[in-house]
CSV table of C-alpha atoms and ligand atoms in Angstrom, one decimal:
chain,number,residue,atom,x,y,z
A,1,MET,CA,0.2,-0.4,0.3
A,2,PHE,CA,2.7,2.4,1.1
A,3,LYS,CA,5.4,3.4,-1.8
A,4,LYS,CA,7.7,4.2,1.2
A,5,ASP,CA,10.4,1.1,2.6
A,6,PHE,CA,10.2,1.5,6.3
A,7,LYS,CA,12.9,-1.6,6.4
A,8,ASN,CA,16.0,0.6,6.8
A,9,GLN,CA,14.4,3.2,8.8
A,10,THR,CA,14.7,4.0,12.5
A,11,VAL,CA,11.7,4.8,14.2
A,12,LEU,CA,11.9,6.5,18.0
A,13,VAL,CA,8.7,6.3,19.9
A,14,THR,CA,8.2,7.9,23.2
A,15,GLY,CA,5.9,6.8,25.7
A,16,SER,CA,5.5,3.2,23.9
A,17,SER,CA,5.5,1.1,26.8
A,18,ARG,CA,1.6,0.5,26.0
A,19,GLY,CA,-1.3,2.2,24.0
A,20,ILE,CA,-1.1,4.5,21.5
A,21,GLY,CA,2.7,4.7,21.4
A,22,LEU,CA,2.8,0.6,21.5
A,23,ALA,CA,0.5,0.8,19.0
A,24,VAL,CA,2.0,3.2,16.7
A,25,ALA,CA,5.3,1.2,17.5
A,26,HIS,CA,3.9,-2.4,16.0
A,27,ALA,CA,3.1,-0.4,12.5
A,28,PHE,CA,6.3,0.2,12.0
A,29,ASP,CA,7.5,-3.1,13.2
A,30,ASP,CA,5.2,-4.4,10.8
A,31,LEU,CA,6.3,-2.2,7.8
A,32,GLY,CA,10.5,-3.9,8.6
A,33,ALA,CA,11.2,-0.3,10.9
A,34,GLN,CA,13.7,-0.8,13.5
A,35,LEU,CA,11.9,0.3,16.6
A,36,ILE,CA,13.6,2.4,19.8
A,37,LEU,CA,10.9,2.2,22.6
A,38,HIS,CA,10.4,4.5,25.1
A,39,GLY,CA,9.1,5.1,28.9
A,40,ARG,CA,9.7,6.5,32.0
A,41,SER,CA,10.6,3.0,33.2
A,42,ALA,CA,12.2,-0.2,31.4
A,43,ILE,CA,10.0,-1.6,28.7
A,44,PRO,CA,8.5,-4.9,30.3
A,45,ALA,CA,10.2,-8.4,28.3
A,46,ASP,CA,6.3,-8.7,26.7
A,47,VAL,CA,6.2,-6.2,24.8
A,48,LEU,CA,10.1,-6.4,23.3
A,49,ASP,CA,8.9,-9.9,22.8
A,50,SER,CA,6.0,-8.8,20.7
A,51,PHE,CA,8.2,-7.6,17.9
A,52,HIS,CA,9.4,-9.2,14.9
A,53,GLN,CA,12.5,-6.9,14.8
A,54,LYS,CA,14.2,-6.8,18.5
A,55,PRO,CA,13.5,-3.3,19.4
A,56,MET,CA,16.1,-1.1,21.3
A,57,THR,CA,15.3,0.6,24.3
A,58,VAL,CA,15.9,4.3,26.1
A,59,GLU,CA,14.1,5.2,29.7
A,60,PHE,CA,13.7,9.1,31.0
A,61,ASP,CA,11.2,11.0,32.0
A,62,VAL,CA,10.7,13.6,28.9
A,63,ALA,CA,9.5,16.1,31.9
A,64,ASN,CA,12.8,16.3,32.7
A,65,THR,CA,15.0,18.0,30.5
A,66,GLU,CA,18.4,17.7,31.7
A,67,GLU,CA,17.9,13.6,32.0
A,68,THR,CA,16.0,13.8,28.7
A,69,GLU,CA,19.1,15.4,26.6
A,70,ALA,CA,21.8,13.1,28.3
A,71,GLN,CA,20.0,10.3,27.5
A,72,ILE,CA,19.2,10.7,24.1
A,73,LYS,CA,23.0,12.4,23.5
A,74,ASP,CA,24.2,8.7,25.2
A,75,LEU,CA,21.8,7.2,22.2
A,76,TYR,CA,23.4,8.4,19.3
A,77,LYS,CA,26.7,7.5,20.9
A,78,ARG,CA,25.7,3.5,21.1
A,79,PRO,CA,27.9,1.7,18.9
A,80,ASP,CA,25.1,-0.4,16.7
A,81,PHE,CA,23.2,3.2,17.1
A,82,PRO,CA,21.4,3.4,13.5
A,83,GLY,CA,19.9,7.1,13.8
A,84,ILE,CA,16.9,8.5,13.9
A,85,ASP,CA,14.6,9.0,10.8
A,86,ILE,CA,11.0,8.7,12.0
A,87,LEU,CA,9.9,10.5,15.6
A,88,VAL,CA,7.0,9.9,16.8
A,89,ASN,CA,6.3,12.3,20.3
A,90,ASN,CA,3.5,10.1,22.0
A,91,ALA,CA,4.1,10.3,25.7
A,92,GLY,CA,1.5,12.4,27.6
A,93,ILE,CA,-0.5,12.5,31.0
A,94,THR,CA,-3.7,14.0,32.0
A,95,LYS,CA,-4.7,15.4,35.5
A,96,ASP,CA,-8.1,16.7,35.3
A,97,GLN,CA,-9.5,19.1,37.4
A,98,ILE,CA,-12.3,22.2,36.1
A,99,ALA,CA,-10.2,25.7,35.8
A,100,ILE,CA,-10.9,27.1,39.1
A,101,GLY,CA,-9.7,24.1,41.0
A,102,MET,CA,-6.7,23.6,39.1
A,103,SER,CA,-3.7,23.1,41.1
A,104,PRO,CA,-0.7,24.7,40.0
A,105,ALA,CA,1.1,21.7,40.4
A,106,ASP,CA,-0.7,19.7,38.0
A,107,PHE,CA,-0.7,22.9,35.1
A,108,ALA,CA,2.6,22.6,35.6
A,109,ALA,CA,3.1,19.1,35.6
A,110,VAL,CA,0.9,18.5,31.8
A,111,ILE,CA,2.3,21.6,30.6
A,112,ASN,CA,6.0,20.0,30.9
A,113,THR,CA,5.1,16.5,30.1
A,114,ASN,CA,3.2,17.0,27.2
A,115,LEU,CA,4.3,20.4,25.7
A,116,THR,CA,8.2,21.1,26.9
A,117,GLY,CA,8.6,17.2,27.2
A,118,ALA,CA,7.9,17.0,23.5
A,119,PHE,CA,10.3,19.8,23.0
A,120,ASN,CA,12.5,18.2,25.5
A,121,VAL,CA,13.1,15.2,23.2
A,122,THR,CA,12.8,16.9,19.7
A,123,GLN,CA,15.5,19.4,20.1
A,124,PRO,CA,18.5,17.2,20.7
A,125,ILE,CA,16.9,14.7,17.4
A,126,PHE,CA,15.9,17.9,15.1
A,127,LYS,CA,19.6,18.9,15.9
A,128,LYS,CA,20.8,15.7,13.9
A,129,MET,CA,18.0,15.5,11.4
A,130,VAL,CA,18.8,19.0,10.5
A,131,ARG,CA,22.6,17.4,9.4
A,132,GLN,CA,21.6,14.2,8.1
A,133,LYS,CA,19.2,16.2,6.1
A,134,HIS,CA,15.9,13.9,6.1
A,135,GLY,CA,13.7,13.3,9.2
A,136,ASP,CA,9.8,12.7,10.1
A,137,ILE,CA,8.5,13.9,12.9
A,138,ILE,CA,4.7,13.1,14.4
A,139,ASN,CA,3.4,15.0,17.7
A,140,MET,CA,0.4,13.4,19.4
A,141,SER,CA,-1.7,16.1,20.2
A,142,SER,CA,-5.1,15.9,20.6
A,143,VAL,CA,-8.7,16.9,19.5
A,144,VAL,CA,-9.0,18.3,23.0
A,145,GLY,CA,-6.5,20.9,21.6
A,146,LEU,CA,-8.7,22.0,18.9
A,147,MET,CA,-11.9,22.2,20.8
A,148,GLY,CA,-11.2,22.8,24.4
A,149,ASN,CA,-12.8,20.0,27.1
A,150,ILE,CA,-14.4,21.1,30.2
A,151,GLY,CA,-11.9,19.6,33.1
A,152,GLN,CA,-8.9,19.8,31.2
A,153,VAL,CA,-7.3,23.3,31.2
A,154,ASN,CA,-4.3,22.2,31.3
A,155,TYR,CA,-4.2,19.0,29.1
A,156,ALA,CA,-6.3,21.6,26.0
A,157,ALA,CA,-3.3,24.0,26.4
A,158,ALA,CA,-0.8,21.6,26.4
A,159,LYS,CA,-2.3,19.4,23.0
A,160,ALA,CA,-3.0,23.3,20.9
A,161,GLY,CA,0.8,24.2,22.1
A,162,LEU,CA,1.8,20.7,20.0
A,163,ILE,CA,0.1,22.1,17.0
A,164,GLY,CA,1.9,25.3,16.7
A,165,MET,CA,5.1,23.5,17.5
A,166,THR,CA,4.3,21.5,15.0
A,167,LYS,CA,3.8,24.6,12.2
A,168,THR,CA,6.8,26.0,13.7
A,169,LEU,CA,9.2,23.3,13.0
A,170,ALA,CA,7.4,22.2,9.7
A,171,LYS,CA,8.2,25.7,8.6
A,172,GLU,CA,12.0,25.4,10.0
A,173,GLY,CA,12.9,21.8,8.9
A,174,ALA,CA,11.2,21.8,5.3
A,175,ARG,CA,14.3,22.9,3.6
A,176,ARG,CA,16.8,20.3,5.1
A,177,ASN,CA,14.3,17.6,4.1
A,178,ILE,CA,12.5,17.3,7.6
A,179,ARG,CA,8.8,16.7,7.8
A,180,VAL,CA,6.7,17.5,10.8
A,181,ASN,CA,2.9,17.1,11.4
A,182,ALA,CA,0.6,16.2,14.4
A,183,ILE,CA,-2.4,13.4,15.5
A,184,ALA,CA,-5.2,14.9,16.7
A,185,PRO,CA,-7.0,11.9,18.3
A,186,GLY,CA,-10.5,11.6,19.9
A,187,MET,CA,-11.6,9.5,22.3
A,188,ILE,CA,-9.4,5.7,21.9
A,189,VAL,CA,-9.4,2.8,24.3
A,190,SER,CA,-6.3,2.7,26.2
A,191,ASP,CA,-5.2,2.7,30.2
A,192,MET,CA,-5.6,6.8,29.6
A,193,THR,CA,-9.6,6.5,28.7
A,194,ASP,CA,-9.9,3.7,31.0
A,195,ALA,CA,-9.1,5.2,33.9
A,196,LEU,CA,-12.3,8.0,33.2
A,197,SER,CA,-16.0,7.4,34.9
A,198,GLU,CA,-18.6,5.5,33.3
A,199,ASP,CA,-21.0,9.2,33.1
A,200,ALA,CA,-18.0,10.3,31.5
A,201,LYS,CA,-17.6,7.8,28.7
A,202,ALA,CA,-21.0,8.0,28.1
A,203,ASN,CA,-21.6,11.4,27.6
A,204,VAL,CA,-18.5,11.7,25.5
A,205,LEU,CA,-19.3,9.3,23.2
A,206,GLY,CA,-23.0,10.7,22.9
A,207,ASN,CA,-21.4,13.0,21.0
A,208,VAL,CA,-19.3,10.5,18.5
A,209,PRO,CA,-21.4,10.3,14.8
A,210,LEU,CA,-19.8,6.9,14.7
A,211,ALA,CA,-21.0,6.2,17.9
A,212,ARG,CA,-17.5,4.2,19.0
A,213,PHE,CA,-14.0,5.0,20.7
A,214,GLY,CA,-11.1,4.6,18.2
A,215,LEU,CA,-9.2,1.9,18.5
A,216,ALA,CA,-4.7,2.7,19.0
A,217,GLU,CA,-4.3,0.8,15.8
A,218,GLU,CA,-6.6,3.1,13.9
A,219,VAL,CA,-4.4,6.3,15.6
A,220,ALA,CA,-1.2,4.3,14.6
A,221,GLU,CA,-2.3,3.6,10.8
A,222,THR,CA,-2.5,7.8,10.4
A,223,ALA,CA,1.1,8.1,11.7
A,224,VAL,CA,2.2,5.3,9.3
A,225,PHE,CA,0.5,7.4,6.5
A,226,LEU,CA,2.0,10.8,7.5
A,227,ALA,CA,5.4,8.9,7.8
A,228,SER,CA,4.9,7.5,3.7
A,229,ASN,CA,3.5,10.8,2.3
A,230,GLU,CA,6.3,13.5,1.6
A,231,TYR,CA,4.1,16.3,0.1
A,232,ILE,CA,2.5,17.0,3.9
A,233,THR,CA,4.0,18.3,6.3
A,234,GLY,CA,2.5,21.3,9.0
A,235,GLN,CA,-0.7,20.0,9.0
A,236,THR,CA,-3.1,18.2,12.3
A,237,ILE,CA,-4.8,15.0,10.9
A,238,VAL,CA,-8.3,14.5,13.0
A,239,VAL,CA,-8.8,10.3,13.4
A,240,ASP,CA,-11.8,11.3,16.2
A,241,GLY,CA,-14.7,9.4,15.1
A,242,GLY,CA,-16.3,12.6,14.1
A,243,LEU,CA,-16.5,14.3,17.4
A,244,TYR,CA,-14.9,17.6,16.4
A,245,ILE,CA,-16.9,17.8,13.2
B,301,LIG,P1,-0.9,5.7,27.9
B,301,LIG,O1,-1.3,6.8,29.3
B,301,LIG,O2,-1.9,4.3,27.9
B,301,LIG,O3,-0.2,5.6,28.0
B,301,LIG,C1,1.2,6.5,28.2
B,301,LIG,C2,2.5,6.5,27.5
B,301,LIG,O4,3.6,7.4,28.3
B,301,LIG,C3,3.3,5.4,28.8
B,301,LIG,O5,4.0,4.7,27.5
B,301,LIG,C4,4.3,6.4,29.9
B,301,LIG,O6,5.5,5.8,29.7
B,301,LIG,C5,4.4,7.5,28.7
B,301,LIG,N1,5.1,8.3,29.6
B,301,LIG,C6,3.5,9.1,30.0
B,301,LIG,N2,4.2,10.5,31.4
B,301,LIG,C7,5.9,10.5,30.4
B,301,LIG,C8,6.9,11.0,30.9
B,301,LIG,N3,6.5,12.1,32.0
B,301,LIG,N4,8.5,10.3,30.9
B,301,LIG,C9,8.3,9.8,29.9
B,301,LIG,N5,7.2,8.5,29.4
B,301,LIG,C10,6.0,9.1,29.8
B,301,LIG,O7,-1.8,6.6,26.9
B,301,LIG,P2,-2.5,6.9,25.6
B,301,LIG,O8,-1.7,5.7,25.0
B,301,LIG,O9,-3.9,7.2,25.9
B,301,LIG,O10,-1.9,8.3,24.8
B,301,LIG,C11,-0.8,8.3,24.0
B,301,LIG,C12,-0.7,10.0,23.4
B,301,LIG,O11,-2.0,10.2,22.8
B,301,LIG,C13,-0.8,10.8,24.5
B,301,LIG,O12,-0.1,11.8,24.4
B,301,LIG,C14,-2.1,11.0,25.4
B,301,LIG,O13,-2.3,12.9,25.0
B,301,LIG,C15,-2.3,11.2,23.2
B,301,LIG,N6,-4.1,10.9,23.1
B,301,LIG,C16,-4.7,10.4,23.9
B,301,LIG,C17,-6.1,9.8,23.7
B,301,LIG,C18,-6.8,8.9,24.1
B,301,LIG,O14,-8.1,8.6,24.1
B,301,LIG,N7,-6.2,8.0,24.8
B,301,LIG,C19,-6.8,11.1,23.2
B,301,LIG,C20,-6.2,12.0,22.6
B,301,LIG,C21,-4.7,12.2,22.5
B,301,LIG,P3,5.1,4.5,31.5
B,301,LIG,O15,4.4,3.8,31.6
B,301,LIG,O16,6.8,4.3,31.3
B,301,LIG,O17,4.8,6.1,32.8
């Protein structure tokens, strides 16, 4: 289906220990790519065993700028390290509360992980992509970044920020053959959405024209599409069953 050959491509997916990130990693693995899995702590053995090609792994807290920089530097120094062709900034958290009750700590934590975290990972890799004169970056935003959502002032701000970052990096990277796009998923089945109350889930579902939650694999297909097409940059693809029509 895809013209691009992923067999000689290396893909780093942040937050790929589970959920959407893991599905994205599997999708590229199925196409023959070399994966670098990432999480805050060690990737479980059963996750590693689920890949065709043995993935490399790296662990760090994306919200910690120094740790992120040091770990990425070390990654590039590994003797078996092939470089990064595709970066998927997927790591993210929620800490929901209506705006008037939101603590400064919870606001900062979500911005630091979901927005600054993506920048922390991107900056050192973007520098390498500029030198290697190619690269694909995909940022996992959210439909909430486009439409806002009650109880998610921190998350919506971070995810909207990622869209601005995507457009800017797309402009800065274009002349070096670096494309940068975002995906804005709606409600996708994962640990993050499992944590919601049944009431909250039913409430959202009532607003989804396709009347179901999305699957992580459906987001992963979009990531593969964005990495395959070489004329799309600076865009945000909404994968939400029609929630944001
Ligand atoms: P999960 O909670 O299932 O997984 C989150 C992943 O991010 C885990 O691998 C986790 O690693 C990692 N992670 C979280 N914080 C950090 C951190 N500080 N440093 C490093 N890694 C971190 O989430 P989903 O799969 O549901 O979501 C993935 C992305 O998609 C997120 O950015 C989310 O905002 C976005 N999204 C999700 C939607 C959904 O409906 N599920 C909808 C729209 C967007 P570890 O296990 O090591 O902690």
